[in-house]
Structure formats: C-alpha cells, structure tokens
Amino acid sequence: MFWQQVVNGIWLGAVYSLFALGYTLIFGILDILNLAHGAVFMWGAFFGLLTVTRVDMPIWIALPVAMLVSGGLGILLDRVAFKPLRERDAPHLAPIISSIGASTILISLAQAQFGAQVSRFPPDTFPTRIYNIGSVSVTLLQLVIFVIAIIMMVALRAFIQRSKTGKAMRAVAYSERISALLGIDVDRIIVGTFFVSSALAGAAGVLLGLAFSAISPFMGGPVELKGLTVIILGGLGNIEGAMVAGFLLAITEVLSVAYVSSDFRDAIAFTVLFIVLLVRPAGIFGQALVKKA
Amino acid sequence: MSMLQRLRVVTFVLLLAAVALVGAACAQPAGQQPAAQQPAAQAPTEPPAQAEPTAEMAAEGLSGTIKVGCAHALSGPIALYGEPIQNGIMLAAEEINNQGYLGDATLEIICEDTAGDKAQSINAFQKLINQDDVVAILGPTLSNSAFAADPVAQEAKIPVLGSSNTATGITDMGNYVFRDSLPESDVIPNTIQVTRDKLGYDKVAVMYGNDDQFTKSGYDVFKATLDGQGVEILTTETFAKGDTDFSAQLTKIKSLEPQAIVVSALAEEAANIMVQARQLGITEDVRFIGGNGFNSPKLAEIAGDAAEGAISGAAWSIADQSQENQDFIQAYRDKYGSDPDQFAAQSYTATWLMAKAIKDANSTDPAAIRDALGQIRDFPSPLGTFSFDENRNPVHAPVVLVVHNGEFEVFE
C-alpha cells in the first residue's frame, strides 16, 4: 500500500504543480496575484472539450489548440482587467480585486454557455490502459500527464533563463522602468507573460479535465486554493519552488489520509504550510527566482 | 331579490364566463394535449363537478394570478441541482395553467436565486414574502439553506415546501415547513436491507463528503443501519466538496478488502470515485452502494463502464412504469430535450402538490393552504402514491436501482 500511496502522491503533485506554474509566473514577473487563473484554467478545459466534441479532433490536437486559445484569453484578460490599472498606477490591491471580478465574469459566461452540469471528454478520447507493477497500478494517462508536467517545467525554466524574451521578462520583473530605459518593450513582455501563463493554465485544464472527468464552470475553485498554497509554499514567483511544493503538498495530503485519517487531510497539509512559513517566511525557495536576474 | 340571491346570480354568471374562457383556452394549444392531460387523469370528475358548489361556498373563490415563490440555486456550483429543480417547477406550472386546474386562476411562479448560500436564501425568502406577496414558497435547494431560510417563512406563516431537503430535522422547524423529498432515513435502511438479502455482504468500507449536510446525514443513517444489521465497517474515509482525486482513500480501502463500498456523495463525485477505484484495481464484484445522491443520469454518463453494477437507493425511478411517471418523463423530454433526474421529479411533484392544496383550500390564504397541504393523502404522482404524514414529511415507497448497460434498472 505504501508504494501505491507514494505513486498517488507524485501523480497528485504533478497536477498541483501543473496548475501552479502559470500562476506563479505572473506573480514572479508582474507582481500580480491573478485570481482569474482558475477561470482561464476552466476555459482551457472547455476549449479542449469543444475541439474534441464539436470539431472532432483528437486530443493531441485539442491540447495545443486549447493552449493557444487560452493564451489569447490571457492577453484579453490583461488588456481589460490589468492594463487600465497599470496605466493609472493603481494601488497594489486593485489588480487583485480586478482579477476577482474577471474571474466571476468568466465563470458566469461559462455557466451561461455550458450550464452548471459536469461534462467529460468522450470515453474514447484517450486509451484506458492500466499498468500493474507489483502491487502498484498506474494508468497511461497518469504517466503522460506526469511527463508533460515535467517537460513544461523544464521548458519554462529554460525559456526564462536562456531565451532573449525570458531574459527580458526577468529584467521587467526586476524593474519595469529600468527595462523600459534599456529599450525593452515592456508592454510586449507583459503580453507575452500573460500568454505563456494562460497557455499553461489551458494545458492544465485539458489534462485535468481528461484525468478527472469533471469539467464544469466551477472546476477552477478548489484547484485555485491548492495552487495558491503551492505558490506560497514554494516562494512566490519561484518556478522550481512551485514544482517542489506541489509534490510536497500532495505527498503530505496522501500520507495523512493513509496513516492518520482523511478527516485531517487538509488540517495536516495546512499545518505543514504554517510550519514552513514560520521557519522560512518567504517559502521554501525564498526569493523569487526570476528576480534573482 | 335578497342580497344572497343577487350574489348567487352574479356568481352563476361569473362561473359561466369562466367556463367559456377555460374552454376557449383549452381549444387553442393543440400541441399541448398529451402532456397536459396527465395529472388531470387522476381526478377526471373534479373540475366540472366541484367548481359549482365550491364557488358558491366561498364567494371570492380563486381568480387572477396566484403567486408562488420559487427559491432555488440558479447560479454557482449548486445550480447543477437548481436547474433541473426549476425545470420541474416550470413544467408543472405550465401544465397546471394550460389545463385550467385552478379554475380561472393561474399560477405565477416567481423565482429568486439562492446561489446555494445561506444568506442569499434568507434574502430570497424575505423578498418573496415581503415584496412579492407570495402565498407559498417552493424551495430552497440545500438542506443547509433550509435551516437558515425556512424560519423566515415559518415566522411569516407562509407555507414552504422543499423538494430536495433530505437532512434530518427539516420539518421540525415549524408547522409551515413541508418537504416531499424522502429523507435518507427512509431510503437507506431499505437499500441496505434489500441489497444485503441479495448480495450477502458483512464487511464494507464507507466514504462520504464531510462538509455537506446532505452527504453527512446520509452517512449517519448508513452507519446506524450498518451497525444495526451487524455489518462491520472496515474504515470510514472522508472527502470535501469539489475534490476530484480520491486515490489515497481508495488505496487504503483496497488494502482492507471490503465486500462492498458504501458511498454517501452526489453523483458527480461518486462517478469519479468509481472510475478511480476500478483504475486502482478494486474488482467489479465489490459493489458501490449509495443513497439518493447516486440517482442521476450523470452517474453512468460520467463514470461510463465503471458505474456498471452500482446500486442506488432512491425516492424516484426513471424506470417506474406508472402512467403519471411516464407522462412526466415524456413531457420533460419534449420541453427540455433531456432526461429528468430525481430532483426534477420531486420539484414537479411539489408544484402539483401546492396546486392541489390551493385548489382544495379554494383560497389564497396561506394558513388555509397550509391546512390543505397537510391533508393531502394518496395523490398519484411520478414519485408514486403520495401522502404527507402528520409531521409534514412525505410517505411513499422508496426504490432500489442498479446501473445496467448505462441505465438505471430496478434492482432485483
């Protein structure tokens, strides 16, 4: 049972990390806690679902399509909810409130369009294959999602560290004004950040929609809370931190169910969060990686 | 001519006019016939025979629009259940008005959104009672909301009829509080009895949502029934609303090798539990047994093959062949293009019960409606032959269903 629980934890950790990646990216670079991330994640799942059911495309086309469209939605979100505030030098709290409003609007639109009921991808979208290694069972889908999550993290990190745009992003994270003086098109970088972050959210939406067969306008809520925990635990804006914290939170949860009681699952997970923050107030990985320029 | 005689003449003329109007109204919508006739079939002699004497007894009778409030969750996550509930109410109201069930009076349903939230439910009740002057309220959706909002109706002496509140103690709130939803305490013992006779299990694992009145009170009844029957509960696992990953709990359950898994959850969560259990290698001879919450077409739709063999205790069955039920299902499909679930069947019945109470009371006085509601016995409905007991709780036979080839069938 122990190894199955470890596998469960790693799998759940991949889920949390996948969601938290884009979440922490916007915070790290733009200093915005984008509470509409969960709504973009939800729309990503629906974009994927529509591509599969209405346009009749296989899932490996639906995934990039959903990422592109979600990325576009992210840019729209920035133009409508954040840019006007930025231009007016609004106080720090304003973008958070604005993102809550955007989130409510996006969720209501989805509910008007798709109704409140739960939908799922057609059962034959992804082959159901279960591998039994000793007493441990893993599905092909779980393996694929785990691998995709790792690839995305590595790619995102390489992009931020190596690419020219990535370097510009880090410069913007350090100081928007200095970046502008150095000739970086700050607005273009912000658009790019929203695109990448929202595309990641869309990918997470499609993959989790596939994994849990629970696509609904409200699917973002519970994940958003866990995602917030993960990015705080990992150090706000820190990409590896979010990844490691995702696994840590998930394994803590799974083991507390296995060896204590499912009644105390969240209590134990949040106690761990509390203790970590007491010892390291800035999260496990301290200062935002992207800002260490 | 005495005053009384004059009144009689006026009443008679009014009555003639009313009959003519109703006749004209009936003749118009030709397409409505099959659906519109059904509940009238239960009392075919009523409208013509009773209209005259009652109209004479109470000079004001029933006329104009009678406002009935509907307070359900139409936005937010609970709208999942609020939508079919509202559909059921609107379908029933349309039938009641189309067939002139209330003479020349028509039912006007005024809907307020509770969003599944306690504070919003209280606001909805207050608006319906104080601003809209409704004579009765149908709702709210959740037992949680009912505990918050029903006292408002009780205080204002407006009858409130819940169609989806199954937690213990709902009708204890006062003599104006009714429900037509069979509580888990009626459904579950029957389910356990019937399935144990057939499957003969004596070691089970239990799972339930611990942050919701409905699933929690379902769990309490399951536990009491299992203990009472000497069934050993190997482990009790909990989860929270909105959870999608249950593999940790299921892995633990698998290692304890139960003969069946008892789940108190709503269909969407239950479906995910079933899928993940089968993926983790819990074999198909370990059946899933649940209460009212399982009874939704969504269960098999989401869980697919994993739902095969799942057993649901329920207050209503789509497989029940009674005329009232088949007519209801057909009318619902025609209007909304999908199958009704239990929530829709119960809210549809609630609306008809309310109409019957208004008709029996022959008055729009809330106290009179309350009295008439409490008197309803043996009313033919999609839920079966329906009565209220002296505590304003429903009395009708529960059923046990099993998923077979993706559809609910009666478990035998």
XYZ file of C-alpha atoms in Angstrom:
705
model
C 0.000 0.000 0.000
C 2.830 2.406 0.818
C 4.216 2.492 -2.722
C 0.794 2.907 -4.249
C 0.280 5.895 -1.946
C 3.629 7.368 -2.993
C 2.602 6.993 -6.627
C -0.755 8.627 -5.813
C 1.120 11.491 -4.177
C 3.525 12.018 -7.076
C 0.635 11.990 -9.504
C -1.403 14.483 -7.469
C 1.738 16.588 -7.084
C 2.117 16.772 -10.851
C -1.471 18.011 -11.008
C -0.888 20.742 -8.429
C 2.411 21.810 -9.974
C 0.973 21.973 -13.459
C -1.674 24.386 -12.270
C 0.705 26.427 -10.132
C 3.324 27.026 -12.889
C 1.454 29.747 -14.758
C 0.057 31.122 -11.538
C 3.487 31.730 -10.053
C 4.898 33.050 -13.351
C 2.581 36.067 -13.448
C 3.268 36.777 -9.813
C 7.021 36.475 -10.212
C 7.260 38.782 -13.189
C 4.403 41.214 -12.831
C 3.736 41.164 -9.090
C 0.078 40.455 -9.760
C -1.811 37.785 -7.858
C -4.033 36.762 -10.748
C -7.084 35.199 -9.111
C -8.645 34.703 -12.554
C -6.061 31.995 -13.292
C -8.518 29.307 -12.194
C -11.140 30.688 -14.589
C -8.695 30.608 -17.507
C -7.804 27.034 -16.483
C -11.521 26.147 -16.630
C -11.969 27.784 -20.039
C -8.918 25.854 -21.269
C -10.671 22.615 -20.339
C -13.782 23.718 -22.235
C -11.764 24.809 -25.291
C -10.200 21.353 -25.350
C -13.555 19.672 -24.873
C -15.142 21.675 -27.702
C -12.260 20.895 -30.041
C -12.739 17.193 -29.377
C -16.536 17.044 -29.416
C -17.556 19.762 -31.909
C -14.640 19.821 -34.348
C -13.964 16.121 -33.916
C -10.204 16.471 -33.434
C -8.003 14.039 -31.490
C -6.741 15.076 -28.073
C -3.150 15.736 -29.215
C -4.505 18.497 -31.475
C -7.044 19.703 -28.918
C -4.296 20.282 -26.325
C -2.248 22.820 -28.358
C -5.448 24.445 -29.667
C -6.702 24.904 -26.104
C -3.295 26.320 -25.098
C -3.325 28.857 -27.939
C -6.887 29.990 -27.316
C -6.330 30.175 -23.543
C -3.189 32.204 -24.199
C -5.290 34.600 -26.242
C -7.826 34.767 -23.439
C -4.972 35.637 -21.086
C -3.940 38.566 -23.295
C -7.547 39.768 -23.415
C -7.680 39.471 -19.634
C -4.607 41.676 -19.309
C -5.960 44.285 -21.741
C -9.325 44.523 -19.977
C -8.612 43.834 -16.315
C -4.990 44.845 -15.667
C -3.632 47.265 -18.284
C -6.002 50.150 -17.467
C -4.995 49.851 -13.806
C -1.289 49.745 -14.671
C -1.578 52.897 -16.759
C -3.254 54.703 -13.904
C -0.674 53.499 -11.364
C -3.468 51.983 -9.284
C -2.649 50.819 -5.733
C -1.360 47.284 -5.226
C -4.679 45.786 -4.155
C -6.599 46.978 -7.215
C -5.395 44.259 -9.661
C -6.368 41.529 -7.176
C -9.903 42.886 -6.941
C -9.999 43.336 -10.697
C -8.926 39.709 -11.186
C -11.679 38.511 -8.833
C -14.172 40.415 -10.977
C -12.735 38.964 -14.180
C -12.907 35.502 -12.657
C -16.590 35.925 -11.761
C -17.393 37.152 -15.267
C -15.535 34.273 -16.932
C -17.256 31.695 -14.704
C -20.698 33.219 -15.307
C -20.104 33.241 -19.066
C -19.162 29.574 -18.950
C -22.247 28.780 -16.910
C -24.468 30.664 -19.356
C -22.867 28.823 -22.252
C -22.490 25.289 -20.906
C -24.860 25.146 -17.924
C -23.831 24.161 -14.427
C -23.613 20.456 -15.068
C -20.406 18.456 -15.156
C -19.176 17.314 -18.566
C -16.413 14.946 -19.552
C -14.319 14.099 -22.579
C -15.820 11.201 -24.565
C -14.537 7.931 -23.037
C -12.525 7.020 -26.147
C -10.588 10.342 -26.227
C -7.614 8.737 -24.531
C -6.951 4.989 -24.338
C -7.615 3.472 -20.923
C -4.558 1.425 -20.154
C -3.592 0.336 -16.670
C -0.107 -0.923 -15.793
C 0.400 -3.098 -12.746
C 3.928 -3.137 -11.395
C 3.917 -5.376 -8.362
C 1.076 -4.087 -6.222
C 1.174 -0.628 -7.774
C -1.282 0.418 -10.501
C -0.644 3.376 -12.781
C -2.678 4.451 -15.774
C -1.139 5.510 -19.056
C -2.875 8.871 -18.695
C -1.255 9.479 -15.309
C 2.168 8.718 -16.755
C 1.581 11.015 -19.726
C 0.381 13.885 -17.544
C 3.346 13.443 -15.211
C 5.777 13.543 -18.136
C 4.074 16.568 -19.694
C 4.192 18.410 -16.359
C 7.939 17.759 -16.046
C 8.585 18.786 -19.663
C 6.635 22.011 -19.206
C 8.540 22.901 -16.080
C 11.925 22.277 -17.665
C 10.923 24.115 -20.830
C 9.554 27.076 -18.901
C 12.724 27.301 -16.840
C 14.952 27.110 -19.919
C 12.803 29.726 -21.629
C 13.126 32.163 -18.727
C 16.847 31.516 -18.209
C 18.108 31.264 -21.787
C 15.849 32.921 -24.327
C 16.050 36.619 -25.096
C 12.381 37.100 -24.206
C 12.969 35.206 -20.987
C 15.855 37.481 -20.080
C 13.694 40.494 -20.873
C 10.994 39.046 -18.621
C 13.449 38.831 -15.764
C 14.530 42.395 -16.406
C 10.903 43.540 -16.278
C 10.445 41.584 -13.064
C 13.421 43.469 -11.613
C 12.195 46.887 -12.654
C 9.758 47.919 -15.343
C 11.205 51.422 -15.509
C 14.841 50.385 -15.943
C 13.815 47.804 -18.549
C 11.997 50.488 -20.494
C 15.073 52.730 -20.306
C 17.173 49.859 -21.645
C 14.935 49.682 -24.681
C 12.852 46.641 -23.700
C 9.287 46.842 -24.966
C 7.709 46.304 -21.547
C 4.161 46.089 -22.866
C 5.146 43.325 -25.271
C 6.820 41.388 -22.444
C 3.716 41.697 -20.282
C 1.551 40.420 -23.119
C 3.989 37.538 -23.587
C 3.916 36.673 -19.893
C 0.123 36.573 -19.854
C 0.125 34.445 -22.979
C 2.574 31.860 -21.585
C 0.933 31.751 -18.172
C -2.575 31.353 -19.591
C -1.471 28.762 -22.141
C -0.044 26.723 -19.247
C -3.352 27.138 -17.389
C -5.204 25.943 -20.503
C -2.958 22.881 -20.770
C -3.567 22.078 -17.112
C -7.316 22.448 -17.695
C -7.351 19.982 -20.578
C -5.137 17.430 -18.810
C -7.039 17.577 -15.524
C -10.322 17.513 -17.408
C -9.116 14.297 -19.008
C -7.831 12.840 -15.768
C -10.834 13.524 -13.550
C -13.789 13.653 -15.957
C -15.106 16.659 -14.071
C -15.236 19.646 -16.393
C -17.574 22.318 -15.073
C -17.626 26.128 -14.799
C -16.592 25.747 -11.156
C -13.675 23.353 -11.566
C -11.167 26.169 -11.017
C -12.189 26.949 -7.427
C -10.748 24.043 -5.438
C -7.586 23.849 -7.586
C -7.036 27.571 -7.192
C -6.928 27.274 -3.404
C -4.431 24.410 -3.563
C -2.472 26.291 -6.232
C -2.239 29.359 -4.018
C -0.933 27.199 -1.185
C 1.634 25.687 -3.508
C 2.991 29.004 -4.787
C 3.213 30.443 -1.277
C 4.949 27.314 -0.027
C 7.357 27.344 -2.965
C 8.168 31.019 -2.612
C 6.012 33.419 -4.607
C 7.181 33.666 -8.192
C 9.586 30.747 -7.927
C 9.117 28.141 -10.642
C 11.073 25.229 -9.166
C 9.683 26.186 -5.785
C 6.132 25.763 -7.102
C 7.059 22.411 -8.604
C 8.673 21.055 -5.436
C 5.941 22.489 -3.211
C 3.287 20.881 -5.404
C 4.789 17.452 -4.769
C 5.357 18.198 -1.099
C 1.754 19.276 -0.502
C 0.367 16.301 -2.425
C 2.519 13.724 -0.650
C 1.682 15.232 2.730
C -2.004 15.003 1.893
C -1.835 11.455 0.628
C 0.206 10.146 3.544
C -2.033 11.838 6.099
C -5.009 10.079 4.520
C -3.145 6.777 4.506
C -1.723 6.819 8.012
C -3.786 9.300 10.004
C -7.320 9.954 8.786
C -8.921 11.554 5.775
C -10.719 13.852 8.241
C -7.416 15.560 8.987
C -6.054 15.712 5.445
C -6.347 19.450 4.903
C -5.615 20.235 8.539
C -2.288 18.407 8.322
C -1.421 19.882 4.922
C -2.046 23.406 6.133
C -0.187 22.788 9.378
C 2.841 21.893 7.261
C 2.352 25.132 5.325
C 2.161 27.052 8.582
C 5.344 25.495 9.981
C 7.281 26.080 6.760
C 6.249 29.723 6.750
C 7.290 30.094 10.405
C 10.752 28.813 9.598
C 11.069 30.340 6.152
C 8.648 33.253 5.799
C 9.431 33.631 2.088
C 8.648 29.981 1.287
C 10.990 27.048 0.766
C 12.967 28.658 -2.025
C 12.968 32.120 -0.614
C 13.216 34.944 -3.052
C 11.640 34.752 -6.475
C 13.972 33.000 -8.895
C 13.032 35.177 -11.818
C 14.023 38.234 -9.835
C 17.496 36.978 -8.984
C 18.293 38.094 -12.536
C -84.241 39.933 -4.551
C -82.305 39.425 -1.366
C -78.639 40.178 -1.135
C -77.828 36.478 -1.057
C -79.887 35.714 -4.153
C -78.275 38.536 -6.068
C -74.860 37.202 -5.084
C -75.824 33.761 -6.376
C -76.874 35.160 -9.728
C -73.670 37.131 -10.062
C -71.652 34.079 -9.107
C -73.504 31.951 -11.654
C -72.867 34.455 -14.447
C -69.216 34.704 -13.497
C -68.986 30.955 -13.476
C -70.472 30.710 -16.970
C -67.969 33.257 -18.220
C -65.148 31.334 -16.589
C -66.201 28.049 -18.176
C -66.380 29.731 -21.578
C -62.933 31.229 -21.124
C -61.346 27.981 -19.991
C -62.999 26.192 -22.906
C -61.548 28.697 -25.322
C -58.126 28.456 -23.730
C -58.144 24.668 -23.917
C -59.106 24.682 -27.557
C -56.147 26.806 -28.592
C -52.883 24.963 -27.872
C -53.472 21.748 -29.743
C -49.896 20.586 -29.375
C -50.106 20.519 -25.594
C -52.628 17.729 -25.283
C -50.687 14.619 -24.337
C -48.640 16.182 -21.576
C -51.359 18.438 -20.325
C -53.818 15.660 -19.714
C -51.845 13.521 -17.395
C -52.309 14.591 -13.818
C -55.891 15.566 -14.628
C -56.484 11.908 -15.348
C -56.207 11.166 -11.656
C -59.315 13.211 -10.942
C -61.270 13.408 -14.149
C -64.527 14.202 -12.413
C -63.171 17.041 -10.366
C -63.238 20.267 -12.375
C -66.853 20.301 -13.651
C -68.469 18.668 -10.618
C -66.713 20.604 -7.898
C -66.453 24.024 -9.453
C -70.058 24.996 -8.804
C -70.541 24.109 -5.138
C -67.156 25.492 -4.051
C -67.689 28.705 -5.926
C -70.964 29.042 -4.095
C -69.420 28.330 -0.707
C -66.661 30.892 -0.925
C -67.880 33.870 -2.848
C -64.370 35.090 -3.711
C -63.207 31.650 -4.997
C -59.997 31.545 -6.977
C -59.261 34.085 -9.645
C -56.488 36.170 -11.119
C -52.887 35.140 -10.690
C -51.754 33.292 -7.615
C -48.124 33.988 -6.844
C -45.965 31.125 -5.652
C -42.315 31.726 -4.865
C -39.506 29.507 -6.061
C -36.223 29.925 -4.188
C -33.521 27.750 -5.671
C -29.829 27.826 -6.506
C -29.687 29.131 -10.070
C -26.070 30.300 -10.041
C -22.901 28.927 -8.500
C -21.885 25.277 -8.211
C -25.233 24.198 -6.734
C -27.054 25.394 -9.872
C -26.223 21.894 -11.069
C -29.184 20.776 -8.935
C -31.127 24.051 -9.013
C -31.559 23.923 -12.796
C -33.436 20.596 -13.052
C -35.444 21.626 -9.984
C -36.545 24.849 -11.657
C -37.284 22.928 -14.864
C -39.603 20.596 -12.938
C -41.432 23.521 -11.318
C -41.886 25.392 -14.599
C -43.120 22.274 -16.409
C -45.709 21.589 -13.698
C -46.856 25.229 -13.576
C -47.294 25.259 -17.338
C -49.425 22.096 -17.187
C -51.479 23.409 -14.265
C -52.249 26.640 -16.126
C -52.824 25.022 -19.514
C -55.415 22.606 -18.210
C -57.118 25.195 -16.009
C -56.558 23.077 -12.915
C -57.231 26.105 -10.690
C -60.362 27.255 -12.491
C -59.942 30.767 -13.809
C -56.957 31.419 -11.585
C -53.444 30.922 -12.888
C -50.267 30.105 -11.063
C -47.454 32.598 -11.371
C -44.052 31.258 -10.329
C -41.645 33.939 -9.112
C -38.075 32.682 -8.987
C -35.335 34.021 -6.757
C -31.748 32.789 -6.841
C -30.373 31.437 -3.553
C -26.981 30.558 -5.087
C -26.899 27.688 -2.584
C -25.884 30.230 0.036
C -27.487 30.679 3.461
C -27.551 34.480 3.467
C -28.854 34.680 -0.093
C -31.538 32.127 0.735
C -32.767 34.288 3.608
C -32.798 37.337 1.301
C -34.700 35.407 -1.354
C -37.332 34.307 1.163
C -37.709 37.830 2.535
C -38.112 39.331 -0.911
C -40.673 36.719 -1.959
C -42.700 37.170 1.231
C -42.483 40.935 1.761
C -42.228 42.341 -1.751
C -43.903 39.781 -3.989
C -46.607 38.706 -1.515
C -46.400 35.045 -2.485
C -48.870 32.618 -0.910
C -46.312 29.823 -0.604
C -42.661 29.054 -1.370
C -41.106 26.095 -3.166
C -37.524 25.543 -2.044
C -34.769 26.016 -1.111
C -32.325 23.644 -2.823
C -29.981 22.655 0.003
C -30.773 21.421 3.490
C -28.138 23.892 4.723
C -30.104 26.765 3.181
C -33.389 25.388 4.506
C -32.126 25.531 8.092
C -31.295 29.209 7.522
C -34.288 30.394 5.471
C -37.287 28.248 6.438
C -37.638 30.001 9.834
C -38.313 33.223 7.872
C -41.312 31.594 6.206
C -42.403 29.974 9.452
C -42.433 33.344 11.202
C -44.397 34.984 8.382
C -46.761 31.972 8.347
C -46.160 31.218 4.675
C -46.077 27.508 3.800
C -42.737 26.358 2.425
C -42.364 23.083 0.544
C -38.853 21.745 -0.043
C -38.353 19.188 -2.783
C -34.694 18.397 -2.257
C -34.115 18.792 1.505
C -33.368 15.384 2.973
C -31.389 16.173 6.118
C -32.789 15.150 9.482
C -34.875 17.754 11.295
C -36.061 19.919 8.390
C -39.759 19.774 9.219
C -39.080 20.142 12.954
C -38.533 23.835 12.243
C -42.247 24.528 12.344
C -45.754 23.670 11.230
C -45.454 25.620 7.964
C -42.456 23.603 6.766
C -43.126 20.677 4.417
C -40.984 18.531 2.154
C -41.807 15.957 -0.498
C -38.258 14.573 -0.667
C -37.993 11.225 1.055
C -35.301 11.656 3.718
C -32.251 9.410 3.726
C -33.608 7.821 6.901
C -36.360 6.220 4.791
C -34.329 5.400 1.687
C -31.117 3.974 3.132
C -32.353 1.295 5.556
C -34.474 -0.087 2.713
C -31.449 -0.081 0.371
C -29.203 -1.893 2.848
C -31.910 -4.444 3.655
C -32.645 -5.245 0.013
C -29.008 -5.392 -1.137
C -27.849 -7.453 1.826
C -30.545 -10.016 1.176
C -29.285 -10.405 -2.393
C -25.523 -9.842 -2.071
C -24.889 -11.059 1.456
C -22.008 -8.761 2.434
C -20.829 -8.314 6.012
C -17.631 -6.235 5.671
C -17.814 -2.836 3.972
C -15.827 0.368 3.602
C -17.613 3.715 3.890
C -16.845 7.012 2.120
C -18.653 10.319 2.498
C -18.364 14.077 1.968
C -17.908 15.528 5.451
C -18.540 19.198 4.637
C -22.140 18.935 3.490
C -25.367 18.364 5.465
C -26.835 16.081 2.836
C -23.919 13.677 2.477
C -23.144 13.838 6.200
C -26.692 12.978 7.215
C -26.691 10.189 4.596
C -23.552 8.838 6.246
C -25.137 8.956 9.728
C -28.062 6.847 8.524
C -25.778 4.416 6.680
C -23.671 3.974 9.800
C -26.665 3.437 12.073
C -28.218 0.947 9.635
C -24.983 -0.993 9.064
C -24.293 -1.146 12.804
C -27.870 -2.242 13.418
C -27.528 -5.069 10.917
C -24.176 -6.193 12.290
C -22.198 -5.244 9.187
C -18.584 -4.471 10.005
C -17.287 -1.083 8.820
C -13.608 -1.632 7.981
C -12.789 2.047 7.513
C -14.539 5.387 7.119
C -12.956 7.765 4.607
C -13.987 11.371 4.024
C -13.515 13.947 1.296
C -14.522 17.544 0.665
C -16.853 19.182 -1.832
C -15.056 19.787 -5.144
C -12.406 17.095 -4.573
C -11.504 15.243 -7.734
C -8.731 12.919 -6.598
C -9.771 10.066 -4.296
C -6.887 7.684 -4.938
C -5.377 7.964 -1.440
C -8.646 6.966 0.243
C -9.337 4.229 -2.308
C -5.844 2.739 -1.991
C -6.400 2.438 1.731
C -9.824 0.876 1.164
C -8.410 -1.598 -1.355
C -5.824 -2.856 1.146
C -8.619 -3.701 3.628
C -10.502 -5.866 1.091
C -14.131 -4.879 1.726
C -17.014 -6.787 0.091
C -18.817 -3.581 -0.845
C -18.151 0.163 -0.703
C -20.876 2.367 0.730
C -20.724 5.972 -0.512
C -22.703 8.991 0.625
C -21.983 11.508 -2.117
C -23.582 13.314 -5.021
C -23.454 11.705 -8.456
C -20.551 13.756 -9.874
C -18.188 12.848 -7.037
C -19.455 9.284 -6.839
C -18.744 8.836 -10.567
C -15.132 9.893 -10.101
C -14.760 7.621 -7.086
C -15.965 4.666 -9.168
C -13.626 5.404 -12.086
C -10.598 5.745 -9.827
C -11.484 2.661 -7.777
C -11.575 0.472 -10.879
C -8.298 2.030 -12.107
C -6.654 1.153 -8.806
C -7.719 -2.431 -9.305
C -10.692 -2.716 -6.961
C -12.557 -5.527 -8.706
C -16.082 -5.301 -10.047
C -17.560 -7.737 -7.547
C -17.005 -5.030 -4.938
C -20.229 -3.102 -5.494
C -20.808 0.568 -4.822
C -23.907 1.296 -2.766
C -25.287 4.800 -2.344
C -28.351 6.807 -1.406
C -30.442 9.437 -3.169
C -27.334 11.243 -4.391
C -26.431 8.452 -6.826
C -29.766 8.674 -8.587
C -28.860 10.871 -11.550
C -28.305 10.085 -15.236
C -24.928 11.830 -14.704
C -23.598 8.860 -12.730
C -23.396 6.479 -15.660
C -22.707 9.303 -18.099
C -19.528 10.371 -16.289
C -18.364 7.051 -14.886
C -19.090 5.033 -18.039
C -18.264 1.341 -17.570
C -17.060 1.937 -14.021
C -20.665 2.627 -12.964
C -21.897 -0.825 -14.008
C -23.445 -2.616 -11.062
C -23.588 0.480 -8.857
C -26.608 0.388 -6.574
C -28.639 3.433 -5.658
C -31.372 3.746 -3.097
C -33.766 6.378 -4.323
C -37.070 8.131 -3.926
C -37.834 8.051 -7.632
C -37.025 5.827 -10.569
C -36.904 6.708 -14.234
C -37.702 3.029 -14.838
C -41.013 3.179 -12.943
C -43.762 2.434 -15.465
C -46.714 4.189 -13.802
C -48.757 6.430 -16.098
C -48.005 9.596 -14.095
C -44.276 8.911 -14.229
C -44.114 8.053 -17.931
C -46.204 11.111 -18.828
C -43.914 13.293 -16.723
C -40.757 11.882 -18.315
C -42.178 12.357 -21.811
C -43.313 15.935 -21.124
C -39.913 16.766 -19.615
C -38.068 15.350 -22.621
C -40.326 17.266 -25.012
C -39.755 20.556 -23.204
C -36.071 20.332 -22.245
C -34.603 17.724 -24.575
C -33.014 15.648 -21.807
C -33.978 13.045 -19.228
C -35.273 14.340 -15.901
C -33.468 13.385 -12.705
C -34.889 12.786 -9.255
C -34.613 16.470 -8.339
C -36.834 17.406 -11.291
C -39.359 14.667 -10.464
C -39.590 15.857 -6.863
C -39.923 19.563 -7.697
C -42.519 18.769 -10.372
C -44.493 16.809 -7.793
C -44.064 19.593 -5.213
C -45.590 22.119 -7.607
C -48.553 19.854 -8.249
C -48.987 19.274 -4.508
C -49.029 23.025 -3.958
C -51.603 23.483 -6.726
C -53.743 20.750 -5.204
C -53.533 22.404 -1.786
C -54.577 25.778 -3.233
C -57.439 24.124 -5.071
C -58.559 22.105 -2.047
C -58.371 25.168 0.173
C -60.169 27.132 -2.527
C -58.405 30.109 -1.101
C -55.177 32.020 -1.356
C -54.922 32.375 2.395
C -51.541 30.867 3.395
C -52.982 29.308 6.547
C -55.748 27.604 4.560
C -53.206 26.373 2.005
C -51.070 25.027 4.810
C -54.014 23.098 6.255
C -54.949 21.688 2.844
C -51.338 20.688 2.133
C -51.181 18.734 5.371
C -54.383 16.896 4.403
C -53.064 15.512 1.116
C -53.304 11.720 1.029
C -52.831 9.196 -1.807
C -52.055 11.744 -4.517
C -50.948 9.982 -7.722
C -47.579 11.438 -8.781
C -44.372 10.483 -10.591
C -42.987 9.565 -7.153
C -45.813 7.048 -6.664
C -48.902 7.382 -4.489
C -48.029 10.316 -2.316
C -49.169 11.345 1.182
C -47.924 13.683 3.890
C -47.622 12.259 7.387
C -48.613 14.237 10.483
C -45.095 15.710 10.665
C -45.317 17.111 7.091
C -42.847 14.533 5.819
C -43.507 12.536 2.657
C -44.824 8.973 2.639
C -44.285 6.847 -0.455
C -42.359 3.685 -1.296
C -38.592 4.017 -1.871
C -36.910 2.027 -4.630
C -33.549 0.336 -5.128
C -31.895 0.801 -8.512
C -28.872 -0.711 -10.211
C -26.889 0.537 -13.202
C -27.088 -1.947 -16.045
C -25.713 -1.126 -19.512
C -25.503 2.540 -18.536
C -29.147 2.816 -17.409
C -30.869 2.585 -14.057
C -32.995 -0.507 -13.611
C -34.933 -1.748 -10.622
C -32.605 -3.938 -8.508
C -33.998 -7.430 -8.153
